[in-house]
PDB file of C-alpha atoms and ligand atoms in Angstrom:
ATOM      1  CA  MET A  29     171.199  -4.535  40.414  1.00 47.00           C
ATOM      2  CA  THR A  30     171.911  -5.652  43.961  1.00 51.00           C
ATOM      3  CA  GLU A  31     175.112  -5.131  45.834  1.00 55.00           C
ATOM      4  CA  THR A  32     176.239  -7.146  48.828  1.00 53.00           C
ATOM      5  CA  ALA A  33     176.300  -4.917  51.887  1.00 51.00           C
ATOM      6  CA  LYS A  34     179.671  -4.100  53.343  1.00 56.00           C
ATOM      7  CA  SER A  35     180.066  -6.070  56.539  1.00 54.00           C
ATOM      8  CA  SER A  36     181.024  -2.930  58.453  1.00 61.00           C
ATOM      9  CA  TYR A  37     177.513  -1.567  57.870  1.00 67.00           C
ATOM     10  CA  TYR A  38     175.543  -4.817  57.898  1.00 63.00           C
ATOM     11  CA  PRO A  39     177.076  -7.688  59.804  1.00 59.00           C
ATOM     12  CA  ILE A  40     173.893  -9.698  59.170  1.00 60.00           C
ATOM     13  CA  GLU A  41     172.809 -11.377  55.909  1.00 65.00           C
ATOM     14  CA  PHE A  42     171.219  -8.301  54.273  1.00 67.00           C
ATOM     15  CA  THR A  43     171.794  -7.403  50.645  1.00 82.00           C
ATOM     16  CA  ILE A  44     171.217  -3.789  49.750  1.00 86.00           C
ATOM     17  CA  GLY A  45     168.946  -3.244  46.776  1.00 88.00           C
ATOM     18  CA  GLU A  46     166.387  -5.941  47.593  1.00 91.00           C
ATOM     19  CA  GLY A  47     164.224  -3.631  49.642  1.00 93.00           C
ATOM     20  CA  LYS A  48     164.889  -5.375  52.954  1.00 90.00           C
ATOM     21  CA  THR A  49     166.516  -2.596  54.975  1.00 91.00           C
ATOM     22  CA  ASP A  50     164.460  -0.069  56.905  1.00 93.00           C
ATOM     23  CA  TYR A  51     165.805   2.688  54.662  1.00 95.00           C
ATOM     24  CA  GLU A  52     164.637   0.902  51.523  1.00 96.00           C
ATOM     25  CA  LYS A  53     161.300  -0.062  53.034  1.00 96.00           C
ATOM     26  CA  TYR A  54     160.576   3.450  54.217  1.00 98.00           C
ATOM     27  CA  LEU A  55     161.449   4.985  50.838  1.00 98.00           C
ATOM     28  CA  SER A  56     159.974   2.160  48.730  1.00 98.00           C
ATOM     29  CA  THR A  57     163.235   2.224  46.784  1.00 97.00           C
ATOM     30  CA  VAL A  58     162.474  -1.035  44.946  1.00 96.00           C
ATOM     31  CA  GLN A  59     159.281   0.411  43.473  1.00 97.00           C
ATOM     32  CA  LEU A  60     160.804   3.863  42.981  1.00 98.00           C
ATOM     33  CA  LEU A  61     163.805   2.603  41.033  1.00 97.00           C
ATOM     34  CA  THR A  62     161.706   0.462  38.738  1.00 97.00           C
ATOM     35  CA  LEU A  63     159.598   3.422  37.644  1.00 98.00           C
ATOM     36  CA  GLN A  64     162.150   4.254  34.947  1.00 97.00           C
ATOM     37  CA  LYS A  65     162.405   2.370  31.676  1.00 97.00           C
ATOM     38  CA  PRO A  66     164.839  -0.559  31.884  1.00 97.00           C
ATOM     39  CA  LEU A  67     168.017  -0.258  29.847  1.00 96.00           C
ATOM     40  CA  GLU A  68     166.816  -2.575  27.065  1.00 96.00           C
ATOM     41  CA  GLU A  69     163.751  -0.396  26.404  1.00 96.00           C
ATOM     42  CA  ARG A  70     165.519   2.947  26.287  1.00 97.00           C
ATOM     43  CA  VAL A  71     165.755   4.533  22.853  1.00 97.00           C
ATOM     44  CA  SER A  72     168.715   6.719  23.828  1.00 97.00           C
ATOM     45  CA  PRO A  73     171.450   6.748  26.475  1.00 97.00           C
ATOM     46  CA  GLU A  74     170.069  10.188  27.465  1.00 97.00           C
ATOM     47  CA  GLU A  75     166.507   8.968  27.993  1.00 97.00           C
ATOM     48  CA  LEU A  76     167.086   8.256  31.685  1.00 98.00           C
ATOM     49  CA  LEU A  77     167.974  11.923  32.255  1.00 97.00           C
ATOM     50  CA  PHE A  78     164.791  12.942  30.439  1.00 97.00           C
ATOM     51  CA  GLN A  79     162.599  10.601  32.483  1.00 97.00           C
ATOM     52  CA  VAL A  80     164.223  11.333  35.840  1.00 98.00           C
ATOM     53  CA  THR A  81     163.988  15.095  35.301  1.00 98.00           C
ATOM     54  CA  HIS A  82     160.269  14.830  34.567  1.00 98.00           C
ATOM     55  CA  GLN A  83     159.579  12.381  37.389  1.00 98.00           C
ATOM     56  CA  THR A  84     161.414  14.445  39.991  1.00 98.00           C
ATOM     57  CA  SER A  85     159.594  17.550  38.715  1.00 98.00           C
ATOM     58  CA  GLU A  86     156.259  15.810  39.314  1.00 98.00           C
ATOM     59  CA  LEU A  87     157.358  14.915  42.843  1.00 98.00           C
ATOM     60  CA  TRP A  88     158.434  18.467  43.641  1.00 98.00           C
ATOM     61  CA  MET A  89     155.148  19.763  42.247  1.00 98.00           C
ATOM     62  CA  LYS A  90     153.330  17.350  44.552  1.00 98.00           C
ATOM     63  CA  GLN A  91     155.233  18.788  47.513  1.00 98.00           C
ATOM     64  CA  ILE A  92     154.594  22.366  46.325  1.00 98.00           C
ATOM     65  CA  GLN A  93     150.891  21.627  46.136  1.00 98.00           C
ATOM     66  CA  TRP A  94     150.932  20.282  49.685  1.00 98.00           C
ATOM     67  CA  ASP A  95     152.556  23.457  51.021  1.00 98.00           C
ATOM     68  CA  LEU A  96     150.260  25.716  49.000  1.00 98.00           C
ATOM     69  CA  ASP A  97     147.305  23.916  50.611  1.00 98.00           C
ATOM     70  CA  ARG A  98     148.827  24.668  53.994  1.00 98.00           C
ATOM     71  CA  ILE A  99     149.096  28.360  53.072  1.00 98.00           C
ATOM     72  CA  LEU A 100     145.423  28.332  52.057  1.00 98.00           C
ATOM     73  CA  ALA A 101     144.608  26.971  55.517  1.00 98.00           C
ATOM     74  CA  PHE A 102     146.964  29.274  57.473  1.00 98.00           C
ATOM     75  CA  LEU A 103     145.917  32.615  56.053  1.00 98.00           C
ATOM     76  CA  PRO A 104     142.196  32.603  56.935  1.00 98.00           C
ATOM     77  CA  GLU A 105     143.397  31.930  60.518  1.00 98.00           C
ATOM     78  CA  GLN A 106     145.742  34.967  60.287  1.00 98.00           C
ATOM     79  CA  GLN A 107     148.743  32.649  60.730  1.00 98.00           C
ATOM     80  CA  LEU A 108     151.048  34.805  58.642  1.00 98.00           C
ATOM     81  CA  TRP A 109     154.340  33.558  59.990  1.00 98.00           C
ATOM     82  CA  GLN A 110     153.403  29.945  59.230  1.00 98.00           C
ATOM     83  CA  ALA A 111     152.230  30.905  55.732  1.00 98.00           C
ATOM     84  CA  CYS A 112     155.506  32.717  55.029  1.00 98.00           C
ATOM     85  CA  ARG A 113     157.438  29.688  56.205  1.00 98.00           C
ATOM     86  CA  SER A 114     155.571  27.404  53.774  1.00 98.00           C
ATOM     87  CA  PHE A 115     155.978  29.977  51.013  1.00 98.00           C
ATOM     88  CA  ARG A 116     159.747  30.034  51.512  1.00 98.00           C
ATOM     89  CA  LEU A 117     159.839  26.273  51.070  1.00 98.00           C
ATOM     90  CA  VAL A 118     157.563  26.407  48.012  1.00 98.00           C
ATOM     91  CA  ASN A 119     159.720  29.098  46.468  1.00 98.00           C
ATOM     92  CA  SER A 120     162.895  27.142  47.015  1.00 98.00           C
ATOM     93  CA  MET A 121     161.274  24.127  45.326  1.00 98.00           C
ATOM     94  CA  LEU A 122     160.389  26.283  42.320  1.00 98.00           C
ATOM     95  CA  LYS A 123     164.112  27.031  42.041  1.00 98.00           C
ATOM     96  CA  LEU A 124     164.818  23.289  41.944  1.00 98.00           C
ATOM     97  CA  LEU A 125     162.285  22.841  39.134  1.00 98.00           C
ATOM     98  CA  THR A 126     164.025  25.572  37.171  1.00 98.00           C
ATOM     99  CA  ALA A 127     167.440  24.025  37.873  1.00 98.00           C
ATOM    100  CA  GLY A 128     166.044  20.775  36.391  1.00 98.00           C
ATOM    101  CA  VAL A 129     165.064  22.372  33.082  1.00 98.00           C
ATOM    102  CA  ASP A 130     168.362  24.275  32.938  1.00 98.00           C
ATOM    103  CA  GLN A 131     170.300  21.071  33.480  1.00 97.00           C
ATOM    104  CA  MET A 132     168.417  19.302  30.735  1.00 96.00           C
ATOM    105  CA  GLY A 133     168.986  22.181  28.336  1.00 96.00           C
ATOM    106  CA  GLU A 134     172.700  22.100  29.024  1.00 96.00           C
ATOM    107  CA  HIS A 135     173.175  18.342  28.761  1.00 97.00           C
ATOM    108  CA  LEU A 136     170.594  16.793  26.437  1.00 96.00           C
ATOM    109  CA  SER A 137     171.915  16.541  22.915  1.00 96.00           C
ATOM    110  CA  ILE A 138     169.386  17.653  20.330  1.00 95.00           C
ATOM    111  CA  GLN A 139     169.920  14.555  18.222  1.00 96.00           C
ATOM    112  CA  GLU A 140     169.313  12.256  21.204  1.00 96.00           C
ATOM    113  CA  TYR A 141     166.140  14.202  21.987  1.00 95.00           C
ATOM    114  CA  GLN A 142     164.896  13.497  18.450  1.00 93.00           C
ATOM    115  CA  LYS A 143     165.174   9.774  19.322  1.00 95.00           C
ATOM    116  CA  ILE A 144     163.475  10.213  22.695  1.00 95.00           C
ATOM    117  CA  ARG A 145     160.591  11.997  20.978  1.00 91.00           C
ATOM    118  CA  THR A 146     159.803   8.825  19.056  1.00 90.00           C
ATOM    119  CA  ALA A 147     159.023   7.142  22.390  1.00 91.00           C
ATOM    120  CA  LEU A 148     156.749   9.905  23.656  1.00 90.00           C
ATOM    121  CA  GLY A 149     153.713   9.279  21.475  1.00 87.00           C
ATOM    122  CA  GLN A 150     151.731  12.505  21.575  1.00 85.00           C
ATOM    123  CA  GLY A 151     152.897  13.233  25.101  1.00 86.00           C
ATOM    124  CA  SER A 152     153.149  16.877  26.114  1.00 88.00           C
ATOM    125  CA  GLY A 153     154.180  18.775  29.216  1.00 90.00           C
ATOM    126  CA  MET A 154     150.738  20.367  28.995  1.00 90.00           C
ATOM    127  CA  GLU A 155     149.453  17.044  30.327  1.00 94.00           C
ATOM    128  CA  SER A 156     151.593  17.272  33.470  1.00 97.00           C
ATOM    129  CA  PRO A 157     149.203  16.559  36.367  1.00 98.00           C
ATOM    130  CA  GLY A 158     151.378  18.509  38.795  1.00 98.00           C
ATOM    131  CA  PHE A 159     151.600  21.595  36.606  1.00 98.00           C
ATOM    132  CA  ASN A 160     147.876  21.578  35.840  1.00 97.00           C
ATOM    133  CA  ARG A 161     147.090  21.469  39.546  1.00 98.00           C
ATOM    134  CA  LEU A 162     149.486  24.350  40.189  1.00 98.00           C
ATOM    135  CA  LEU A 163     147.689  26.465  37.592  1.00 97.00           C
ATOM    136  CA  ALA A 164     144.586  26.397  39.813  1.00 97.00           C
ATOM    137  CA  TYR A 165     146.333  27.989  42.817  1.00 98.00           C
ATOM    138  CA  PRO A 166     146.950  31.688  42.043  1.00 98.00           C
ATOM    139  CA  THR A 167     143.240  32.616  42.188  1.00 98.00           C
ATOM    140  CA  LYS A 168     142.744  30.781  45.489  1.00 98.00           C
ATOM    141  CA  LEU A 169     145.939  32.221  46.947  1.00 98.00           C
ATOM    142  CA  TRP A 170     144.954  35.745  46.001  1.00 98.00           C
ATOM    143  CA  THR A 171     141.506  35.340  47.595  1.00 98.00           C
ATOM    144  CA  VAL A 172     143.010  34.393  50.974  1.00 98.00           C
ATOM    145  CA  PHE A 173     145.531  37.230  50.713  1.00 98.00           C
ATOM    146  CA  GLU A 174     142.703  39.717  50.135  1.00 98.00           C
ATOM    147  CA  GLY A 175     140.962  38.215  53.161  1.00 98.00           C
ATOM    148  CA  VAL A 176     144.015  39.060  55.282  1.00 98.00           C
ATOM    149  CA  LEU A 177     144.084  42.629  53.927  1.00 98.00           C
ATOM    150  CA  GLN A 178     140.406  43.059  54.756  1.00 98.00           C
ATOM    151  CA  HIS A 179     140.909  41.651  58.222  1.00 98.00           C
ATOM    152  CA  ARG A 180     143.729  44.150  58.851  1.00 97.00           C
ATOM    153  CA  GLN A 181     141.843  46.933  57.031  1.00 97.00           C
ATOM    154  CA  VAL A 182     144.782  47.933  54.923  1.00 97.00           C
ATOM    155  CA  ASP A 183     145.178  48.078  51.172  1.00 96.00           C
ATOM    156  CA  LEU A 184     147.956  46.696  49.043  1.00 97.00           C
ATOM    157  CA  LYS A 185     149.534  50.022  48.237  1.00 97.00           C
ATOM    158  CA  ASP A 186     149.777  50.930  51.946  1.00 96.00           C
ATOM    159  CA  ILE A 187     151.665  47.713  52.643  1.00 97.00           C
ATOM    160  CA  TYR A 188     154.336  48.876  50.241  1.00 97.00           C
ATOM    161  CA  ARG A 189     154.152  52.609  50.928  1.00 96.00           C
ATOM    162  CA  GLN A 190     154.208  52.176  54.723  1.00 96.00           C
ATOM    163  CA  TYR A 191     156.047  48.901  54.848  1.00 96.00           C
ATOM    164  CA  GLU A 192     157.662  49.653  58.193  1.00 96.00           C
ATOM    165  CA  GLN A 193     154.220  49.829  59.782  1.00 97.00           C
ATOM    166  CA  HIS A 194     153.183  46.488  58.273  1.00 97.00           C
ATOM    167  CA  PRO A 195     156.308  44.316  58.389  1.00 97.00           C
ATOM    168  CA  ASP A 196     154.436  41.013  58.507  1.00 98.00           C
ATOM    169  CA  LEU A 197     152.088  41.921  55.646  1.00 98.00           C
ATOM    170  CA  HIS A 198     154.988  43.287  53.617  1.00 98.00           C
ATOM    171  CA  THR A 199     156.930  40.048  54.122  1.00 98.00           C
ATOM    172  CA  LEU A 200     153.874  38.029  53.107  1.00 98.00           C
ATOM    173  CA  ALA A 201     153.290  40.155  49.994  1.00 98.00           C
ATOM    174  CA  GLU A 202     156.919  39.655  49.020  1.00 98.00           C
ATOM    175  CA  CYS A 203     156.533  35.872  49.417  1.00 98.00           C
ATOM    176  CA  TYR A 204     153.686  36.142  46.883  1.00 98.00           C
ATOM    177  CA  MET A 205     155.913  38.269  44.645  1.00 98.00           C
ATOM    178  CA  ASP A 206     158.733  35.710  44.891  1.00 98.00           C
ATOM    179  CA  TYR A 207     156.321  32.930  43.937  1.00 98.00           C
ATOM    180  CA  ASP A 208     155.123  34.887  40.907  1.00 98.00           C
ATOM    181  CA  ASP A 209     158.685  35.694  39.927  1.00 98.00           C
ATOM    182  CA  LEU A 210     159.936  32.110  40.318  1.00 98.00           C
ATOM    183  CA  PHE A 211     156.958  30.579  38.499  1.00 98.00           C
ATOM    184  CA  HIS A 212     157.578  33.020  35.682  1.00 97.00           C
ATOM    185  CA  LYS A 213     161.273  32.115  35.711  1.00 98.00           C
ATOM    186  CA  TRP A 214     160.423  28.409  35.356  1.00 98.00           C
ATOM    187  CA  ARG A 215     158.299  29.194  32.312  1.00 97.00           C
ATOM    188  CA  THR A 216     160.979  31.421  30.801  1.00 96.00           C
ATOM    189  CA  HIS A 217     163.742  28.870  31.368  1.00 97.00           C
ATOM    190  CA  HIS A 218     161.514  26.080  30.022  1.00 96.00           C
ATOM    191  CA  PHE A 219     160.879  28.175  26.931  1.00 94.00           C
ATOM    192  CA  ASP A 220     164.646  28.626  26.528  1.00 94.00           C
ATOM    193  CA  LEU A 221     165.058  24.865  26.893  1.00 95.00           C
ATOM    194  CA  VAL A 222     162.477  24.250  24.160  1.00 92.00           C
ATOM    195  CA  MET A 223     164.182  26.837  21.974  1.00 90.00           C
ATOM    196  CA  ARG A 224     167.595  25.182  22.242  1.00 93.00           C
ATOM    197  CA  THR A 225     166.285  21.593  22.054  1.00 92.00           C
ATOM    198  CA  ILE A 226     163.635  21.582  19.320  1.00 87.00           C
ATOM    199  CA  GLY A 227     163.435  25.216  18.240  1.00 86.00           C
ATOM    200  CA  VAL A 228     160.433  27.514  18.363  1.00 80.00           C
ATOM    201  CA  GLU A 229     159.666  27.484  14.677  1.00 79.00           C
ATOM    202  CA  ALA A 230     158.648  23.810  14.805  1.00 76.00           C
ATOM    203  CA  ASN A 231     155.597  21.775  15.735  1.00 74.00           C
ATOM    204  CA  SER A 232     155.398  19.886  19.023  1.00 70.00           C
ATOM    205  CA  LEU A 233     154.284  16.251  19.257  1.00 70.00           C
ATOM    206  CA  LYS A 234     150.743  17.555  19.683  1.00 71.00           C
ATOM    207  CA  GLY A 235     151.137  19.359  16.364  1.00 72.00           C
ATOM    208  CA  ILE A 236     151.096  22.708  18.187  1.00 73.00           C
ATOM    209  CA  PRO A 237     153.634  25.324  17.090  1.00 73.00           C
ATOM    210  CA  THR A 238     156.139  25.573  19.937  1.00 71.00           C
ATOM    211  CA  LYS A 239     155.834  29.363  19.678  1.00 72.00           C
ATOM    212  CA  VAL A 240     152.517  29.164  21.589  1.00 76.00           C
ATOM    213  CA  LEU A 241     154.554  28.736  24.753  1.00 81.00           C
ATOM    214  CA  GLN A 242     155.613  32.344  24.337  1.00 82.00           C
ATOM    215  CA  ARG A 243     152.057  33.436  25.155  1.00 83.00           C
ATOM    216  CA  ALA A 244     152.095  31.572  28.468  1.00 87.00           C
ATOM    217  CA  VAL A 245     155.514  32.985  29.326  1.00 91.00           C
ATOM    218  CA  ILE A 246     154.085  36.481  29.755  1.00 90.00           C
ATOM    219  CA  GLU A 247     151.243  35.356  32.058  1.00 94.00           C
ATOM    220  CA  ARG A 248     151.706  36.310  35.713  1.00 96.00           C
ATOM    221  CA  CYS A 249     150.262  34.659  38.814  1.00 98.00           C
ATOM    222  CA  PHE A 250     149.586  37.888  40.703  1.00 98.00           C
ATOM    223  CA  PRO A 251     149.355  40.798  38.236  1.00 98.00           C
ATOM    224  CA  GLN A 252     148.081  42.983  41.106  1.00 98.00           C
ATOM    225  CA  LEU A 253     151.576  42.926  42.601  1.00 98.00           C
ATOM    226  CA  LEU A 254     153.056  44.269  39.406  1.00 97.00           C
ATOM    227  CA  ALA A 255     150.291  46.850  39.020  1.00 97.00           C
ATOM    228  CA  VAL A 256     150.946  48.272  42.479  1.00 97.00           C
ATOM    229  CA  ARG A 257     154.594  48.772  41.561  1.00 96.00           C
ATOM    230  CA  ASN A 258     153.613  50.703  38.438  1.00 95.00           C
ATOM    231  CA  GLU A 259     151.250  52.805  40.494  1.00 94.00           C
ATOM    232  CA  ILE A 260     153.842  53.648  43.124  1.00 94.00           C
ATOM    233  CA  THR A 261     156.536  54.428  40.561  1.00 92.00           C
ATOM    234  CA  ASN A 262     154.232  56.614  38.506  1.00 90.00           C
ATOM    235  CA  GLU A 263     153.062  58.473  41.605  1.00 88.00           C
ATOM    236  CA  SER A 264     156.623  58.981  42.786  1.00 82.00           C
ATOM    237  CA  GLY A 265     157.622  60.153  39.317  1.00 70.00           C
ATOM    238  CA  LEU A 266     154.900  62.797  39.405  1.00 67.00           C
ATOM    239  CA  ALA A 267     155.983  63.892  42.863  1.00 68.00           C
ATOM    240  CA  TYR A 268     159.491  64.712  41.624  1.00 68.00           C
ATOM    241  CA  GLY A 269     158.266  66.341  38.443  1.00 67.00           C
ATOM    242  CA  GLY A 270     158.338  63.440  35.954  1.00 66.00           C
ATOM    243  CA  ASP A 271     155.782  63.289  33.148  1.00 67.00           C
ATOM    244  CA  PRO A 272     152.682  61.145  33.679  1.00 64.00           C
ATOM    245  CA  LEU A 273     152.745  57.883  31.685  1.00 65.00           C
ATOM    246  CA  ASP A 274     151.149  58.285  28.264  1.00 68.00           C
ATOM    247  CA  GLU A 275     149.265  54.990  28.033  1.00 65.00           C
ATOM    248  CA  SER A 276     148.250  55.597  24.422  1.00 67.00           C
ATOM    249  CA  SER A 277     151.840  55.581  23.182  1.00 62.00           C
ATOM    250  CA  GLU A 278     154.042  52.523  22.773  1.00 63.00           C
ATOM    251  CA  GLU A 279     156.922  54.574  21.418  1.00 66.00           C
ATOM    252  CA  PRO A 280     159.756  55.530  23.773  1.00 61.00           C
ATOM    253  CA  PRO A 281     159.824  59.307  24.397  1.00 57.00           C
ATOM    254  CA  THR A 282     162.315  61.109  22.165  1.00 53.00           C
TER     255      THR A 282
HETATM  256  C1  HEM B  27     163.815  18.395  26.061  1.00 61.30           C
HETATM  257  C2  HEM B  27     163.051  18.852  26.984  1.00 61.30           C
HETATM  258  C3  HEM B  27     161.685  19.457  26.756  1.00 61.30           C
HETATM  259  C4  HEM B  27     161.082  19.813  25.607  1.00 61.30           C
HETATM  260  C5  HEM B  27     161.617  19.715  24.192  1.00 61.30           C
HETATM  261  C6  HEM B  27     159.779  20.324  25.948  1.00 61.30           C
HETATM  262  C7  HEM B  27     158.860  20.782  25.029  1.00 61.30           C
HETATM  263  C8  HEM B  27     157.657  21.339  25.348  1.00 61.30           C
HETATM  264  C9  HEM B  27     156.725  21.898  24.396  1.00 61.30           C
HETATM  265  C10 HEM B  27     156.929  21.962  22.876  1.00 61.30           C
HETATM  266  C11 HEM B  27     155.658  22.358  25.066  1.00 61.30           C
HETATM  267  C12 HEM B  27     154.411  23.035  24.474  1.00 61.30           C
HETATM  268  C13 HEM B  27     153.236  22.137  24.579  1.00 61.30           C
HETATM  269  C14 HEM B  27     153.247  21.045  23.552  1.00 61.30           C
HETATM  270  O1  HEM B  27     152.790  21.313  22.461  1.00 61.30           O
HETATM  271  O2  HEM B  27     153.734  19.962  23.863  1.00 61.30           O
HETATM  272  C15 HEM B  27     155.902  22.081  26.472  1.00 61.30           C
HETATM  273  C16 HEM B  27     155.057  22.407  27.493  1.00 61.30           C
HETATM  274  C17 HEM B  27     155.280  22.078  28.784  1.00 61.30           C
HETATM  275  N1  HEM B  27     156.335  21.330  29.295  1.00 61.30           N
HETATM  276 FE1  HEM B  27     158.002  20.852  28.329  1.00 61.30          FE
HETATM  277  N2  HEM B  27     159.636  20.283  27.303  1.00 61.30           N
HETATM  278  C18 HEM B  27     160.772  19.745  27.841  1.00 61.30           C
HETATM  279  C19 HEM B  27     161.035  19.524  29.185  1.00 61.30           C
HETATM  280  C20 HEM B  27     160.139  19.717  30.197  1.00 61.30           C
HETATM  281  C21 HEM B  27     160.383  19.440  31.588  1.00 61.30           C
HETATM  282  C22 HEM B  27     161.692  18.919  32.209  1.00 61.30           C
HETATM  283  C23 HEM B  27     159.246  19.711  32.235  1.00 61.30           C
HETATM  284  C24 HEM B  27     159.078  19.544  33.718  1.00 61.30           C
HETATM  285  C25 HEM B  27     157.962  19.205  34.273  1.00 61.30           C
HETATM  286  C26 HEM B  27     158.269  20.172  31.263  1.00 61.30           C
HETATM  287  C27 HEM B  27     156.969  20.542  31.515  1.00 61.30           C
HETATM  288  C28 HEM B  27     156.155  21.200  30.628  1.00 61.30           C
HETATM  289  C29 HEM B  27     154.939  21.874  31.025  1.00 61.30           C
HETATM  290  C30 HEM B  27     154.385  21.954  32.436  1.00 61.30           C
HETATM  291  C31 HEM B  27     154.380  22.441  29.874  1.00 61.30           C
HETATM  292  C32 HEM B  27     153.168  23.346  29.796  1.00 61.30           C
HETATM  293  C33 HEM B  27     153.788  24.746  29.973  1.00 61.30           C
HETATM  294  C34 HEM B  27     152.911  25.950  30.066  1.00 61.30           C
HETATM  295  O3  HEM B  27     151.674  25.865  29.982  1.00 61.30           O
HETATM  296  O4  HEM B  27     153.489  27.051  30.215  1.00 61.30           O
HETATM  297  N3  HEM B  27     158.858  20.155  30.037  1.00 61.30           N
HETATM  298  N4  HEM B  27     157.128  21.466  26.598  1.00 61.30           N
END
């Protein structure tokens, strides 16, 4: 759809929507806005929301990947401030991804989703190129973090125990923790979305029980950061007379 430009903005013979303005050229809006199914091919009035949410998620994941690559380059050069800056951006984009799944959960009607499913073939979020690339990052990110610790000759627990002596390392470690937390939140919220849209006692389009997502939900990017918290808490507990953790028991103490 094209709209004639208001003369106050464009006194010349431009029409907005034809890709002729600098704004449209720079953003490739003509191509971008034809990447969604045209009205006549949509199987549901809610299909546009479904497609746009997935497409914008792929774009944000592309941007996240770019900034994670920058972090991988900054840290071996001991550029901690720059790495933290990229991490803050990455972490705010993870929040946007989570807002996207929340929005879809709140607004997509389950009956309309049953129609949209018919158009998806055997498509699955597991085939998301952006998400699959992101899954490769935690190992690489942890390796460069360990490199920084070695360079500074300090171990993880000291960063937390003596955080005032290592403010930059503590801030960096907390950026990693935020990433882990926010990635985990995306997975949890996505699981909630699946639960309220198709249920978790059903099969996905790949014929996989949707319950399998539950397994991925408990995975963490940087389990070392959770382990160090357990260690510190257990040590502090002992220092003020608490009982050591009985790892053999899953029962709460009576
Ligand atoms: C109505 C909305 C949605 C439903 C019903 C849904 C359903 C599912 C299901 C059943 C799975 C398990 C794999 C399979 O068998 O297909 C899955 C995985 C996945 N979906 Fe969705 N999804 C929805 C929205 C989204 C959105 C908006 C994204 C954003 C990119 C997304 C990305 C993913 C990813 C990345 C996985 C793999 C997750 C992992 O390994 O933890 N999904 N989805």
